[in-house]
Every structure is written in structure tokens, then in C-alpha cells.
Coordinates of C-alpha atoms and ligand atoms in Angstrom, one line a residue:
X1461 CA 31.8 199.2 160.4
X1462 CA 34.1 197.7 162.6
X1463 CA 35.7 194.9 161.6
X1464 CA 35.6 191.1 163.8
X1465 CA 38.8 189.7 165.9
X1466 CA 40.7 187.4 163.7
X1467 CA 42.4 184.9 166.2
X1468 CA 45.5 183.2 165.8
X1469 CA 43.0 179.7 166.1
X1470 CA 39.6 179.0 167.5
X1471 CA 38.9 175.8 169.5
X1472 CA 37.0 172.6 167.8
X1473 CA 34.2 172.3 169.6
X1474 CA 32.1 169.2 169.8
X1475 CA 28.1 169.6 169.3
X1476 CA 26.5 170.9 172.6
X1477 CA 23.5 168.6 172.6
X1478 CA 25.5 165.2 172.2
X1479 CA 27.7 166.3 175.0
X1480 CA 24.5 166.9 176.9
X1481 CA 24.2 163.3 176.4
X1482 CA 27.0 162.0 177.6
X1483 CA 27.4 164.2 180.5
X1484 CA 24.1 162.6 181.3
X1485 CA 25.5 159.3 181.5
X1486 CA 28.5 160.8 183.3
X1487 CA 26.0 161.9 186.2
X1488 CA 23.6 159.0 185.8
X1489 CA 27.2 156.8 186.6
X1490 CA 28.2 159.1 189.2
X1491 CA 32.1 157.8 188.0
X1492 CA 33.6 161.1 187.1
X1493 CA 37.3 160.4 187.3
X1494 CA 40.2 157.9 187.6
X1495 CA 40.0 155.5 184.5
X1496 CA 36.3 155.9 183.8
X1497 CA 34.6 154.4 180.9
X1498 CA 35.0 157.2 178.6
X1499 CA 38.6 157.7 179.5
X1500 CA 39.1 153.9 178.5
X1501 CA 37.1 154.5 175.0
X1502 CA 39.4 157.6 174.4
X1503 CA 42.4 155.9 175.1
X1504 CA 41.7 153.1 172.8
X1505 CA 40.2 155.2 169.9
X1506 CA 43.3 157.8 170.2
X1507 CA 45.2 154.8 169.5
X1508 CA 43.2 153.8 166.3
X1509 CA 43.2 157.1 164.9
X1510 CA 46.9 157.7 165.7
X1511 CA 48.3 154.2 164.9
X1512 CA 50.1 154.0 167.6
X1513 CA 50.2 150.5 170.0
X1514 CA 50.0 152.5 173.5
X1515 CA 49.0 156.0 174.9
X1516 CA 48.3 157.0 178.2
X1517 CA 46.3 160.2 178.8
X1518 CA 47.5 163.4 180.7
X1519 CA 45.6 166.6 181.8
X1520 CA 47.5 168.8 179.9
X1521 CA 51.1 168.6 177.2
X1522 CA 53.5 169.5 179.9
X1523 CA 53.3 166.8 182.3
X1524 CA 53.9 164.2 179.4
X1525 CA 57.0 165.3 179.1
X1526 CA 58.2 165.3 182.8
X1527 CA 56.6 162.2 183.3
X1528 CA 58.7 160.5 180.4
X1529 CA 62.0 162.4 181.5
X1530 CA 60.8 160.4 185.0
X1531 CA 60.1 157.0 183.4
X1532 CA 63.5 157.0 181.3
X1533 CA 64.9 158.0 184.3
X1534 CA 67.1 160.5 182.4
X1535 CA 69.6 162.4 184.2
X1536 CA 72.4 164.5 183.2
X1537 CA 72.6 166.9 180.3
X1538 CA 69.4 166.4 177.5
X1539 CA 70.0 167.8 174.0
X1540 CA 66.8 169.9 172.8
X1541 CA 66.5 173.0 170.8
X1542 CA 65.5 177.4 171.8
X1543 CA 62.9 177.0 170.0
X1544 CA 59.9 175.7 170.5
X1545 CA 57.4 176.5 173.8
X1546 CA 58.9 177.0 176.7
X1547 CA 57.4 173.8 178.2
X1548 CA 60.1 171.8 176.4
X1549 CA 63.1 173.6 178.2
X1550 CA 60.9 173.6 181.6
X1551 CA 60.1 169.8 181.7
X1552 CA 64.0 169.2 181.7
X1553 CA 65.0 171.5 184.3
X1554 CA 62.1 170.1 186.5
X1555 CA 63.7 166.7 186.1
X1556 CA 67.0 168.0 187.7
X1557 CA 68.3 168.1 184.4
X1558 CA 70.9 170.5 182.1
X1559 CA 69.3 171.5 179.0
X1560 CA 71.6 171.7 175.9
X1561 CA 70.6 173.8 173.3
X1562 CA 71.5 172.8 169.7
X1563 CA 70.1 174.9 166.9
X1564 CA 67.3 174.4 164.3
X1565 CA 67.2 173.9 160.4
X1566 CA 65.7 176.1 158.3
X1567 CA 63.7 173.3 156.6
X1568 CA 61.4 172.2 159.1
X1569 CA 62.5 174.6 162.1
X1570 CA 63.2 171.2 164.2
X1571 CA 66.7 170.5 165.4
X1572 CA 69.9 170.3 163.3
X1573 CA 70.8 166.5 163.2
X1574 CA 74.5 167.9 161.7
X1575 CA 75.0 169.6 164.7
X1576 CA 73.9 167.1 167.4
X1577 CA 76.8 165.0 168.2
X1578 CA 79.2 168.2 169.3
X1579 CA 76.6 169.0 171.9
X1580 CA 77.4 165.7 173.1
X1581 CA 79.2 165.4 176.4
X1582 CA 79.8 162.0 178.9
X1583 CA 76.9 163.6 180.6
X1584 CA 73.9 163.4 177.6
X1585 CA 71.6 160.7 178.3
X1586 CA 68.6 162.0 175.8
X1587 CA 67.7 164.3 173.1
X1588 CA 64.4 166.0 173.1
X1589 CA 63.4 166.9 169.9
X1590 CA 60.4 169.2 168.8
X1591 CA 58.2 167.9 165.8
X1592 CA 57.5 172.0 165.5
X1593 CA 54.3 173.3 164.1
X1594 CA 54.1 169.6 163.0
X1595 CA 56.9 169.4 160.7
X1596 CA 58.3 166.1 161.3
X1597 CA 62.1 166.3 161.9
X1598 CA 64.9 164.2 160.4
X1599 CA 63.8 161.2 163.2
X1600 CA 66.2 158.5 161.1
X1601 CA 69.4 160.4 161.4
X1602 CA 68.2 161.3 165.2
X1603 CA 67.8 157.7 165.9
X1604 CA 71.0 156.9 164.5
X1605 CA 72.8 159.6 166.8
X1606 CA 71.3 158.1 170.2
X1607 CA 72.0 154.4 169.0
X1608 CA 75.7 155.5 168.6
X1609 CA 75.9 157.1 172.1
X1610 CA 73.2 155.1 174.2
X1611 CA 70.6 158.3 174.0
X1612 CA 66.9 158.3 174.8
X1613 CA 64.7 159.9 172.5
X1614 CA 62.0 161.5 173.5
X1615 CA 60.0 163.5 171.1
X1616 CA 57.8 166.9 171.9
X1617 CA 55.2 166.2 169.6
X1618 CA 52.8 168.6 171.1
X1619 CA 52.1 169.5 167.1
X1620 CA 51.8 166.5 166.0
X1621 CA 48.5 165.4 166.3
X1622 CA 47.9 162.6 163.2
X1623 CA 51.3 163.6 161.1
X1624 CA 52.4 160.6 159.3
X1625 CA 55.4 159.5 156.7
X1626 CA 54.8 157.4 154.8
X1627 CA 51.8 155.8 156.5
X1628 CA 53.6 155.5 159.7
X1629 CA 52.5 157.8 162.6
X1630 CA 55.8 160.4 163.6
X1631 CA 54.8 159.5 167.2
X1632 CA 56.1 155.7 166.9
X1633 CA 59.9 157.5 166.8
X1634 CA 62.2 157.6 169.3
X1635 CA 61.3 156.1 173.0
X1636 CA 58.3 158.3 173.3
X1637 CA 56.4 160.7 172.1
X1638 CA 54.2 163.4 173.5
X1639 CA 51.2 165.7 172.4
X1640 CA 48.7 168.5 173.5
X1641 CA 45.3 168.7 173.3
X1642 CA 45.1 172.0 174.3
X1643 CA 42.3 174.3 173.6
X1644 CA 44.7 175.9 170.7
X1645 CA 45.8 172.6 169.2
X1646 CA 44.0 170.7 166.3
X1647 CA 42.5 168.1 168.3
X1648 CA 41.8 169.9 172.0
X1649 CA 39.7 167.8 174.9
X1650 CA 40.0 171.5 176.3
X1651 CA 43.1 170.9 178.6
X1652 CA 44.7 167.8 177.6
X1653 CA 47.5 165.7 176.7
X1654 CA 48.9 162.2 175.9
X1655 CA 52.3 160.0 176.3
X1656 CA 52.9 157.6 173.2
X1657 CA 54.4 154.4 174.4
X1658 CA 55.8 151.3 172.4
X1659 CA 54.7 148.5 175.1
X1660 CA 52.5 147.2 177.8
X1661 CA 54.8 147.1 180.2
X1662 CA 55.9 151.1 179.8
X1663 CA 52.1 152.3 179.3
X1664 CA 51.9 150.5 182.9
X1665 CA 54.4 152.4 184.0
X1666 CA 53.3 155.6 182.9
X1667 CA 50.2 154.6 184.2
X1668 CA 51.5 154.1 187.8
X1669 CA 53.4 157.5 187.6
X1670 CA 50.4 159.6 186.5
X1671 CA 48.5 158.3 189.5
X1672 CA 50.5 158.6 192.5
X1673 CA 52.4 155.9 191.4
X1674 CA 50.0 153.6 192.7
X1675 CA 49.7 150.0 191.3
X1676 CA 47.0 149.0 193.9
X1677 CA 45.1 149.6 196.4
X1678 CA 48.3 149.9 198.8
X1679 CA 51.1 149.7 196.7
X1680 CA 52.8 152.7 195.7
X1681 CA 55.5 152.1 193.2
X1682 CA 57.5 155.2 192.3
X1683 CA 57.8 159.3 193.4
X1684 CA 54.2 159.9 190.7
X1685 CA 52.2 163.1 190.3
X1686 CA 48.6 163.6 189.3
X1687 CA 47.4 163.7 185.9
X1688 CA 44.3 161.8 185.6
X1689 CA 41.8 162.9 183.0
X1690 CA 38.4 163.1 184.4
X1691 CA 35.5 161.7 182.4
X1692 CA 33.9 165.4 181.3
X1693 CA 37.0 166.4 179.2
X1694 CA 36.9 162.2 177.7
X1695 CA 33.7 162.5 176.6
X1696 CA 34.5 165.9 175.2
X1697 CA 37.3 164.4 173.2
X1698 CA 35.7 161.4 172.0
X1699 CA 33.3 163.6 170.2
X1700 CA 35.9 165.8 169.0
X1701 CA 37.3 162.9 167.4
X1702 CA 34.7 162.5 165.5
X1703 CA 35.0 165.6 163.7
X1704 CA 39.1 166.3 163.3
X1705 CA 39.2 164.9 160.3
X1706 CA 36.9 167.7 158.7
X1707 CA 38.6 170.1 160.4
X1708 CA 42.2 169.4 158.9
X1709 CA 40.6 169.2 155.8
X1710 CA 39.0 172.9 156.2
X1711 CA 43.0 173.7 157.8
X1712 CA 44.4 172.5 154.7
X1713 CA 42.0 174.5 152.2
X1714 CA 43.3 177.6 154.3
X1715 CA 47.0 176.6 153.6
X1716 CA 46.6 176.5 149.8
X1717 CA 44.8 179.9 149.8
X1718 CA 47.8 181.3 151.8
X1719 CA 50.1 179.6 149.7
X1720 CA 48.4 180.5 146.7
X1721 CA 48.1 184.2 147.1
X1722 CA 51.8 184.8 149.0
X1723 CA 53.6 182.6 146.5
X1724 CA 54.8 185.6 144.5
X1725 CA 55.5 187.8 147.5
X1726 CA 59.0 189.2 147.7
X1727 CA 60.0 188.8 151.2
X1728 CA 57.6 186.2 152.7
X1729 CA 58.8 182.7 153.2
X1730 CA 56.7 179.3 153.9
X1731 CA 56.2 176.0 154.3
X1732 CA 55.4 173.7 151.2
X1733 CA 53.8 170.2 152.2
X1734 CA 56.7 167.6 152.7
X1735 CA 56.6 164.7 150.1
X1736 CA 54.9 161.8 151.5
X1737 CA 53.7 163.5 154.7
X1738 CA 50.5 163.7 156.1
X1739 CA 50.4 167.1 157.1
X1740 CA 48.1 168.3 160.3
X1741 CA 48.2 172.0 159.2
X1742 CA 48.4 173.3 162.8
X1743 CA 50.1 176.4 161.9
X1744 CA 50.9 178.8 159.0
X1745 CA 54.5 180.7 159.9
X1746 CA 55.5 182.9 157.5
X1747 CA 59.2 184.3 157.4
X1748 CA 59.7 187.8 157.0
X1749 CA 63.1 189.0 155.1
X1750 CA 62.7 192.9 156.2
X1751 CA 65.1 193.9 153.6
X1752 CA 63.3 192.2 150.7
X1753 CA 59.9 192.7 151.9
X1754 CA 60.5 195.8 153.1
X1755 CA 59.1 196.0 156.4
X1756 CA 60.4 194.0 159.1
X1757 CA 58.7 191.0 161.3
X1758 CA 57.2 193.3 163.8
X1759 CA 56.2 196.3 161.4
X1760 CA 53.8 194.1 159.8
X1761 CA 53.1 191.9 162.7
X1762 CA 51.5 195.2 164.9
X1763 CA 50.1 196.4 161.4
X1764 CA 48.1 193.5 161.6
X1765 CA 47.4 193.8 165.4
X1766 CA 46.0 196.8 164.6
X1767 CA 43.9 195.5 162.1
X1768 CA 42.6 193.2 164.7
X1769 CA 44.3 190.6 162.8
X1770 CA 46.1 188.6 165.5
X1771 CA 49.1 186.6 163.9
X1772 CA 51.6 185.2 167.1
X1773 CA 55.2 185.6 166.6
X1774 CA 55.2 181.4 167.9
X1775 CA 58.2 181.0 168.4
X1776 CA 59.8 184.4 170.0
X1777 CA 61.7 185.0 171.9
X1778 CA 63.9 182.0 172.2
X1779 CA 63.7 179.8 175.0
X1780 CA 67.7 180.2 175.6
X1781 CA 67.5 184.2 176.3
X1782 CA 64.7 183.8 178.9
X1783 CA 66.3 184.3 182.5
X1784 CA 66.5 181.2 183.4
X1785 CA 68.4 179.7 180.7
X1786 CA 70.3 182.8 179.1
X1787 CA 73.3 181.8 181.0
X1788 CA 74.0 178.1 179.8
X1789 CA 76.9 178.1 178.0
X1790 CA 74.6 176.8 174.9
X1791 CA 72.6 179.4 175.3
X1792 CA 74.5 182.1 173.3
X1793 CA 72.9 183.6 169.6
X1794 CA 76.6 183.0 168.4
X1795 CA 75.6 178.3 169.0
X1796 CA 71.8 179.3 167.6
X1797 CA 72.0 181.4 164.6
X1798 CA 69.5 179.7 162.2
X1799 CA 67.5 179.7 165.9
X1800 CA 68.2 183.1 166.0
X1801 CA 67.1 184.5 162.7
X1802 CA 63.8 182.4 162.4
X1803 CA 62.5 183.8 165.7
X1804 CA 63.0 187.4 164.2
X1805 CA 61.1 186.6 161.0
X1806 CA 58.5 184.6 162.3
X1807 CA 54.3 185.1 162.3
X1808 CA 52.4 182.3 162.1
X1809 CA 49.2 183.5 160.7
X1810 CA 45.7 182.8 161.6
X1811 CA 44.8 179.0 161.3
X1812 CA 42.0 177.2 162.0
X1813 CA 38.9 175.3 161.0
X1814 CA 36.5 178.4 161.5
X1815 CA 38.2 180.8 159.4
X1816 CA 36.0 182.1 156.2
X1817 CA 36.9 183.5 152.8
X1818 CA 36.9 187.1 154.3
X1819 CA 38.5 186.2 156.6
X1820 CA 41.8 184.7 154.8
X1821 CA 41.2 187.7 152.6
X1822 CA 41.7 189.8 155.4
X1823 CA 44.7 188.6 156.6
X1824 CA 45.8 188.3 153.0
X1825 CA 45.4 191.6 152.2
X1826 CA 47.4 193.3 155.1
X1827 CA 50.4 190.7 154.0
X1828 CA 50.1 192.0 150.4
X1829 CA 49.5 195.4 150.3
Ligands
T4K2309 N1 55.3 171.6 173.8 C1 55.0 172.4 172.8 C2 55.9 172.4 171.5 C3 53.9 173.3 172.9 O1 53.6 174.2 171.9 C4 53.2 173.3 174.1 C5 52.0 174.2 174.2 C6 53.5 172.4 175.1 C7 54.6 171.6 174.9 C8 52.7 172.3 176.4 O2 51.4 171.8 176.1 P1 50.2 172.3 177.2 O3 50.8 172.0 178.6 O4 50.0 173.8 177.0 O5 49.1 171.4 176.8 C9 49.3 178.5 173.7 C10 49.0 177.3 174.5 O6 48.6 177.6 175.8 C11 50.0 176.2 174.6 O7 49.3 175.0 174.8 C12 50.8 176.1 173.3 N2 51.8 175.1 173.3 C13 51.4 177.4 172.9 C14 52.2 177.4 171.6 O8 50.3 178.3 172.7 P2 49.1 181.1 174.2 O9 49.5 181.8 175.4 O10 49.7 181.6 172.9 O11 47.5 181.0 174.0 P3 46.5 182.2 174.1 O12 45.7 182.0 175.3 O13 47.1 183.5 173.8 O14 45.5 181.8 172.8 C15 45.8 182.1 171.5 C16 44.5 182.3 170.7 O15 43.7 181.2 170.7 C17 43.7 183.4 171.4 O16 44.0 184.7 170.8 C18 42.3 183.0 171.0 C19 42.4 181.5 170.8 N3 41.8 180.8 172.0 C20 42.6 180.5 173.0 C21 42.0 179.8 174.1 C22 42.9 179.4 175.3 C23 40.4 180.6 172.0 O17 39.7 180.9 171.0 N4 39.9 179.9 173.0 C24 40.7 179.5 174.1 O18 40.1 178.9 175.0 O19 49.6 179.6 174.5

């Protein structure tokens, strides 16, 4: 018999019937976009569940992060890291902007605070770091940095959805913060995205430039774009809401039978929870050493392909070789070799709320055998 697609994740998907419902009210209102009721309710639930003061929603994760290179007004040169998507990179050379690469940590695959400052020219006016697969990075010794220099921070916390330390939400770092709620992500309102903001007057602000930059009727404020959430995908994500909760839960039971059965596994590398983290379990890369395992990355990574197991090799290739970028100075393998490395051991394995015990067995079994 032939066996079922295993996908990298599977979308969250609220209950069909109480959409129905409130798409009924959606029609019955005839209000279907521009700070509807149920964009209001998500906004201020997003902020109770998050525990953050202020977020502003966006249609998708990448306009978040142009809009608060825009609101900081950053020019210049902005410190980030290879890899991550390649929306991080993209969002600073749509600003105008010269991205600086600085390489990773093994740790938590986020940037290298150690090697920050000697990326630092007269022309750095922020860092953009990447909270990657959720792993919060070292946000004290960041913070310090761009006090030292008069830096921005703003943080790509597209992963992040509901990672805490210590009690305290990762997205209250830095200047702002920004997530995804793309289909793919933990917490999806199918397309989607937020800003994190820590006051009124910003959140206005952000407000302003995701509409136009209107503030009025008649009164256009600032250069804006559009990325107003309608109320179909609002509604959709207040239900959603509802339920992410059980669905990390069911993500984390999936991490501790990975972690379980790969712990002995010559070769394979992974994540153990953080102490005093709230982990979102977004993703499950493994780290393939080819010589101890003996098989490299892609050997097992098209093994499984085959298998109709589909792993993603998230994140290769780099950011820094794609065309665009591959000729920055920073961009060289020699200034990213942890970078580097990790992208050639990389699969992050199937994760997701929906997955069943065959299913982990599955993908198990093709790691182990
Ligand atoms: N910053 C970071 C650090 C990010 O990772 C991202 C996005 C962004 C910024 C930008 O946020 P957005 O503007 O995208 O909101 C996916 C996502 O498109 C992207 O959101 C995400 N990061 C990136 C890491 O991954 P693909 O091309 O790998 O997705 P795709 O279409 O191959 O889907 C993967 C699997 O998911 C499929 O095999 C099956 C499943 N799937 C996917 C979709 C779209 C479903 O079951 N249903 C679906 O509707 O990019």
C-alpha cells in the first residue's frame, strides 16, 4: 500500500461551522475590512495571550518588518544574520538599506553577540536579529550592544509566536518585534502577521503607515503602504486562538518522541528545551555530521523525499550566496562559517499538531535505520 505525504507542517485550522458563524455576522455587518470589529477583538486578545502592551496587525510577516525599518526610520547599514528566510535580508534592502551579515551560534542558530560590534561601522543604525525556529537569542547582550552605539533593535520574530523567558514574552525585546501568521506557522490566520510595539504613540504610528499613512479622513501623514487585515482572516484567527494552546502541547509531545528516539544516534544533533523557556516547538532541525552518521544532509534528506517524508532543509542555502547579496563584502563563507556549516547539516523534520504515532515512527525510522 502506498504510504500518505508526511509534510513538513499542516495548518491549524479553526472548526468550519463556528466560522460559518461568524462569517455570518461578517455579511450580516456588511464591514469586511479596515479596523472591523473582529480585527479590534484580535488585536486586543493577541495582546493578552502574547503579554505584550501593543500590536498592530499586518497581512502577512514581511511587511512588519519594512514597516518598522520605515517607522525607526533606519538608514545606513543594519546588522542581521544569512540565515534565516530570505524576507529578513529583503525587508532591508527594500528600505534602501546595506545588509551586514554577522554569523550565527551554534546554540540557538541566532546571531553571534561576540561577533556584533566588528560588523559595526559609522554607518549601523540597527541590528535585526532572528528569534530562529523560536530559539530566543542572547537579547541582553544585544541590547547592551545597541545601547553602546545608539542601535535600533528590531527583532524578526516570525517564530516566535508565545516564546517566553522567564515569564516575559521575547517579543517585548529590542524596539520591536515582529511575527507570522502564516499558514505554516503555529498560530496561522492563513496569511498574516503582527508588529509588537512598546507604546501608544508608536502602535499609532504603525497604524498610520499600514494604512496609507492616513490619520484622518484627509490627513495623510507619512509615505504608508497597505496592510490592513480584513475581517474574514480576524475571525479566522480569533478562533484559532482558541485552540493554540492544544496544539503546542501536541507539538511538544512530538519533540520528546524525536528527542527520545534520536538521543543515541551517532551523527544527529538537536535542540534540547532552554531552561526557563517557554518553548513554541515550531520546528524540529536536526544536524547532520556526515562523517559520523555516515550519510550526508542531503543523502538522507532525498532518502526521505522519497519516502514521501518531506523534511525542509529551513535554512539553505544562505541568504548571503543568493545573487543579490553574494557580493557584499559580508557575504563571504570565510565571515559565516558556523552559518555556513549549519545550513549544510540542516533538516528540520516534520512538525505539527496533526502528526500521529505512525507517523513520527515513520519519520523516525528512515533517521534510524
Ligand atoms: N521571517 C522569517 C524568519 C520567516 O521564516 C518568514 C516566513 C518571514 C519572515 C516572512 O513571513 P511571511 O511574509 O511569509 O508571513 C514557508 C512560508 O511561506 C514562510 O511564511 C516561512 N517563513 C518559510 C520559512 O516557509 P515554504 O515555501 O517553505 O512553504 P511551502 O508552501 O513549501 O509549505 C511547506 C509545507 O507546508 C507544505 O509541504 C505543506 C504545508 N502547507 C503549506 C501551505 C502553504 C500546507 O499544508 N498548507 C498550506 O497552505 O515557505
Amino acid at each position: 500500500m502506498k504510504k500518505s505525504l508526511i509534510t513538513v507542517t499542516s495548518p491549524l485550522l479553526p472548526d468550519l461551522s463556528e466560522f460559518n458563524e461568524m462569517l455570518k455576522e461578517i455579511w450580516a455587518s456588511k464591514w469586511i475590512t479596515n479596523n472591523g470589529q473582529f480585527h479590534k477583538q484580535l488585536e486586543k486578545a493577541l495582546c493578552e495571550y502574547l503579554k505584550v502592551p501593543y500590536i498592530s496587525l499586518f497581512t502577512n510577516g514581511t511587511l512588519p518588518l519594512l514597516t518598522a525599518l520605515q517607522a525607526l526610520r533606519i538608514t545606513g547599514e543594519v546588522i542581521t544574520t544569512p540565515y534565516s528566510f530570505v524576507a529578513t535580508t529583503h525587508s532591508i534592502w527594500w528600505n534602501g538599506c546595506k545588509p551586514v551579515f554577522v554569523d550565527i551560534e551554534e546554540e540557538t542558530c541566532g546571531i553571534d553577540p561576540d561577533k556584533i560590534e566588528a560588523a559595526i561601522t559609522p554607518k549601523t543604525t540597527a541590528i535585526m536579529p532572528v528569534h530562529c525556529y523560536g530559539k530566543p537569542v542572547k537579547m541582553k547582550q544585544i541590547q547592551d550592544i545597541a545601547d553602546k552605539y545608539g542601535l535600533k533593535v528590531i527583532y524578526d520574530a516570525a517564530h516566535a509566536f508565545g516564546v517566553e523567558v522567564d515569564g516575559e514574552s521575547v517579543l517585548n525585546a529590542g524596539d520591536m518585534s515582529t511575527l507570522s501568521f502564516h499558514a505554516t506557522k503555529v498560530y496561522n490566520t492563513l496569511e498574516g502577521g503582527a508588529l509588537v510595539m512598546h507604546d501608544e504613540e508608536t502602535k499609532k504610528r504603525i497604524d498610520y503607515l499600514k494604512n496609507f499613512g492616513f490619520a484622518g479622513e484627509t490627513e495623510v501623514v507619512a509615505p504608508g503602504i497597505n496592510s490592513k487585515v480584513d475581517e474574514v482572516r480576524s475571525a479566522y484567527g480569533l478562533l484559532n486562538l482558541r485552540q493554540v494552546d492544544d496544539a503546542i502541547a501536541k507539538r511538544q509531545k512530538v519533540a520528546q518522541r524525536y528527542r527520545e528516539a534520536l538521543r543515541d544516534i551517532s551523527g544527529v544533533r538537536f535542540f534540547e528545551d532552554m531552561t526557563g523557556v517557554r518553548h513554541n516547538y515550531s520546528y524540529f532541525p536536526i544536524f547532520i555530521n556526515a562523517e559520523k552518521y555516515g550519510k550526508t544532509r542531503d543523502e538522507l534528506y532525498f532518502e526521505m523525499k522519497s519516502a514521501e517524508v518531506l523534511g525542509r532543509r529551513y535554512f539553505y542555502p544562505l541568504i548571503s550566496t543568493f545573487s543579490t547579496y553574494r557580493g557584499l563584502p559580508s557575504a563571504t563563507p570565510d565571515n559565516l562559517p558556523v552559518a555556513t556549516k549549519i545550513a549544510n547539516e540542516v533538516i528540520c523534520l516534520p512538525m505539527h499538531h496533526a502528526l500521529s504515532d505512525d507517523d513520527i515512527q515513520r519519520v523516525i525510522d528512515l533517521i534510524i535505520k
